[in-house]
Amino acid sequence: MEAASITETASAPPPARKVGDVLNAYALPLLLFGALLAQFIYEPTGTLENVKTGLSNGMVWALIALGYTLVYGIVELINFAHGEVFMIGAFVALSLWQTFGVTESTGLALIVVSIIAFLVASMGASATLNVLIERAAYRPLRNAPKLAPLITAIGMSFILQNVGLLWRPTPDQVPDLIGSHSVYFTIFKVDVLHSDVFAVVVTVPLLIGLLWFVGSTKYGKAMRATAQDPDAARLMGIDVDRTISLTFLLGGLMAGAAGLIYALYNLTVRFNMGFTAGLIAFTAAVMGGIGNLKGAVIGGLIIGVIQAVSDGGNFLGLPLGEAWTPAVVFAILILVMVFRPQGLFGEETREG
Amino acid sequence: MRFLASLRSGRDTVTGMIPGWVLAVVLIVFAVIFPYLVGSGSFLDASTQTLAYVIMALGLNIVVGFAGLLDLGYVAFYAIGAFVIGWFGSQQFPDVNGGKGIHILASDRATFQPKLSGGRLDIAGIHINFFIVLFIAMAITALWGVLLGAPTLRLRGDYLAIVTLAFGEIVPRVFENSTSGLFGIGSTDFSHGRQGITPIDKINLPWSHDLLYSDANLKPAYWVALGMVFFTIFVNRRLRDSRLGRAWIAVREDEVAAASMGINLVRTKLWAYAIGAAFGGFAGVFLGTYNNTVNVDQFEFGFSVFILAMVIVGGMGNIWGVIVGAVALSMMNRYGLPQLNSLSEPLGFDVTSISFGIFGFFLLIMMVLRPEGLIPSGRRRLELREAEIEGSEDTGAVGDMSQMYEVRQ
Amino acid sequence: MSDQQQSGGAAVASSPPVGETLMEVTGVSKVFGGLVAVNDVNFIVPRKAIVSLIGPNGAGKTTFFNCLTGLYRPTTGRVNFDGTDITAKRPDIVTQAGIARTFQNIKLFRTMTATENVEVGMHPRLRSRVTGMILRTPFVRREEKAARERAREILSSVGLKRMDELAMNLPYGDQRRLEIARALASEPKLLLLDEPTAGMNPQESEELRTLMERLRTEQDISILLIEHDMKVVMNVSDHITVLDHGEKIAEGSPQEVRQNPRVIEAYLGSQA
């Protein structure tokens, strides 16, 4: 549990426990899984299809969620602008393809090279942006009441969204470089598309790399130490400012990658895509227990599946559908925050 | 220090030199004769909308400024209030009363349509007089304020903000999707989906069938809104200087101490949510009829932030500061940017499209440079400034805070 | 009521204080995770008495206070106050029942004036309702006026003169005084003071001592005191309870406690 921190209501009592105890570490995941199982019996192929879509979509949420969870873990700030950092990543990738004239008809080798190169570029752009945001908007407020940086973050998010709007006023098509909607293979009657494979192939190494970095390098140790107790970390000779910058950098890297994957996966980008994506990913981070990296990944996958199932329409007789999906995700966000604020999987050390 | 004392003692005169009541009278007179000064054009139109935003900013100020609960979903109450007038002042439910509709002190010319033959009241749908709907909507939104506020009571500041944001997103989605019953129950169309409900009944006095205003003469609409603003200010001031207002500030400053002084935290916070929400609904009813449409596109997260920006820019907790903030931002949005646009448009640049980015910029600048707002309340400034100096003074001050209030509220 | 006093009360007590019981604490423990902060403490506060709770740092005194006032829920045990069971009741209900407290690390409403702080303390004794507040009915008007006057009376009774000063601008001693005034405003039957003389000079401590005596004799208030200043404790207390490592190790009159070998050991041990 984080120490009571720097808000005006510094000594605010902690969130509810009672119902949280009832919905203990296993109850909520089991409930979700049970519902999914019931839906599977009710409609097997459709459900499997949704789970597949959800998992590959969830990869993107997981990458974004990592940015929230890293930053919250270390400075206890909901980085509202993170969704926009993701959007900028997608925009950068698209602009590069447009600039270099890469299209579906470009040769395979060039496409592969462009994807790798621009993945690095969009990751770099998002990371730089994220670090700059921290410098300009959050660092001056490091010791202000907690709500001040949150409001600043909201302001930042709006600014970036409008930058996106000026950059691309209308939704833009992304060249279908990977043949997104073509079937790669079929398993249990479920078509696995190129886009699904692409999302997994790009995301998994990044996730492993990040977990390794935070878990095993000295920079990761500095991050974890700073997350636990910035003052103590400073006394131990850790450069807290640099560590915080590094955290934003890592979050930005992941968001940039997510932007590129999202662009190729959905083949369309829009200036306000970051807002919803950001909230979905934030829900994932909270589900996994904010500050908990593995939790954020699992939370992202769970949210992906929930979203896909809800998009699928009829859920156990409930007339859901795409129009309801945001409400479903937000309802889950509320449920988790109110009843299980430490996340589905109980408490773990931050940055763990 | 004397200056601060004058701010604190409830007489928020700008200079402390002019007696408060003189300033108040001058402002009131100016506000009332204002339409004669500017004529019935787009400036008055913008001013009328601004008055509605002032009401909402004052309502949100109760929650954020007084009680210290950051609410990012205030748009939900605007939506609920607007839908209440949408339901009770339009032809949305054509089948009620066998298609003859229900009319309570409504005008037969409710929607600017040509007068019906002989002034018969047989337009389908529910038509209740605007002034009655105002108070119905206040009651309904207050109730929803309590219902949506209750789950957030024990959350920390930033979590509370996110949960309110989520509610603010859910409420419009529910309206939007309730075109054929609610969650598949029944088949009533509550919202017309994305098209929204339009037209909405215009305002008429309960004893008259004449509409109060027309497109050619917006002055009476302005005065109705102004009257609503006065009512809101009156209630805000009374509450601020009351037992409840003191309790709100006490809760904002230190929940543990407040509870130990016998303040019921749950009740105190729920009152803030209820009253704050009620003013959101109050203004929502007016905007619904004034804009002649109730449409889910109006109820975006950006709107919540827009109102929050008014509260923050003006100075959280200070009634006059919030009014100034609301007037400034709203007039900029409704009038200033469109004016500026006529300059920038030839250059191929649409300033109005980035209005939210501009508000975002204001929020950011205010927080970094002047977190207490333009006209802060004395105490709020001290709190914000002090926290900067003291840093994390409170961190872990009391042994194990996670054990505090481990029990329920 | 008196039955309970007989049965549960004097478990360890060597000389139970005379007088009718105001508060009776039976077997209260508080466990944090694996740490036992308060262990099975029995405790009685008689009416019109000044009772002290002493012990080395970290002995669990403040935790015990928090268990009494509803900030913590005791892991086990019962708290009976003035005939009602207040175990694990919410802090505001405890205060309404007649227990008021101050805090070791001063918790004033820093940006309110001294008078306003005291008015907040009166909260549970005021009867205004929301509609009344908005309409400012004659009743509310009278009540607000009376509250203001009463607040000033209380402030002058604790010797605080700068009544319109912001709490945060008051000197330390005055802040302590203001906390007491704020607590008194709820018209308590029992006042819990958590290290009220910390940071006070000897003269201020002496003034506080006489204030406590006066509250007891003039307003029939019982006082439960956590205090490190032994001079104050020994002079003012009718009865002293000593906690160490969460357990009650001794109790009795100041004289008895002073000579108790376990107490001496606990204190010397903690000094070393």
XYZ file of C-alpha atoms in Angstrom, chain B residues 1 4 8 234-235 237-239 241-244 246-247 249-254 256-265 268 271 275 379 382-383 386 390 393 397-401 403-409, chain C residues 30-33 66 70-74 88-92 95-96 101 103 105 107-113 116 119-121 123-124 126-128 130 133-136 141 143-144 164-166 168-169 182-183:
102
model
C -2.635 39.645 6.454
C -6.320 37.723 3.627
C -11.603 34.772 4.528
C -27.339 32.788 -3.328
C -27.405 29.096 -2.417
C -22.966 31.698 -0.467
C -25.445 30.566 2.116
C -24.008 27.092 2.178
C -21.062 30.297 5.369
C -22.925 27.543 7.130
C -22.265 24.534 9.263
C -22.187 22.385 6.133
C -17.378 24.575 7.311
C -17.672 20.808 7.322
C -13.647 22.700 4.133
C -12.719 20.681 7.190
C -13.083 17.460 5.202
C -11.019 18.917 2.387
C -8.224 19.887 4.719
C -8.004 16.841 6.912
C -9.196 12.302 9.921
C -9.440 15.458 11.995
C -12.830 16.273 10.507
C -14.231 12.869 11.403
C -12.766 13.208 14.872
C -14.669 16.469 15.263
C -17.923 14.623 14.811
C -18.355 15.301 11.110
C -20.006 12.473 9.250
C -17.720 12.165 6.238
C -20.886 15.641 4.189
C -24.264 16.556 0.248
C -25.888 19.863 -4.439
C -7.401 29.492 2.268
C -2.454 28.885 1.336
C -3.142 25.209 1.010
C 2.000 25.471 1.471
C 6.283 21.501 2.898
C 5.166 16.521 5.271
C 2.924 10.900 9.660
C 0.444 8.713 11.423
C 1.757 5.221 11.863
C -0.224 3.044 9.578
C -2.786 5.028 7.650
C -5.384 0.783 8.940
C -7.245 3.987 9.597
C -10.883 3.656 8.875
C -10.292 0.102 7.976
C -13.888 -0.115 9.040
C -16.613 1.197 6.811
C -17.804 4.763 6.880
C -4.735 -4.101 17.975
C -2.707 -6.158 15.549
C -1.151 -4.707 12.383
C -0.184 -7.524 10.096
C -7.065 5.546 17.943
C -12.799 4.867 16.083
C -9.841 5.672 13.860
C -8.747 2.074 14.284
C -11.006 -0.864 14.794
C -9.668 -2.875 17.727
C -15.273 0.199 16.492
C -17.877 2.864 15.953
C -17.095 5.556 13.415
C -15.035 8.475 14.741
C -17.860 10.957 14.302
C -17.356 12.138 19.156
C -21.100 12.572 19.262
C -9.548 14.331 21.264
C -3.669 14.817 18.070
C 0.951 15.735 15.460
C -4.196 18.308 13.009
C -5.842 21.677 12.827
C -7.768 22.949 9.843
C -4.815 25.081 9.005
C -6.376 27.574 6.662
C -9.371 28.278 8.837
C -9.256 30.847 11.592
C -13.727 28.674 12.623
C -16.976 26.167 15.189
C -16.148 23.008 13.261
C -15.648 21.360 16.615
C -20.506 20.550 14.410
C -22.181 17.647 16.208
C -25.459 22.225 15.974
C -28.849 21.416 14.566
C -29.114 23.440 11.345
C -29.546 22.178 4.754
C -28.955 26.977 6.004
C -30.020 28.037 2.523
C -33.041 30.002 3.729
C -31.110 31.192 6.782
C -29.258 32.689 12.367
C -27.630 29.191 16.220
C -24.774 30.557 14.105
C -9.217 35.546 13.954
C -5.753 34.367 13.081
C -5.384 31.469 10.675
C -1.398 27.792 10.592
C -0.065 31.198 11.641
C -11.725 22.654 19.256
C -12.112 19.407 21.151
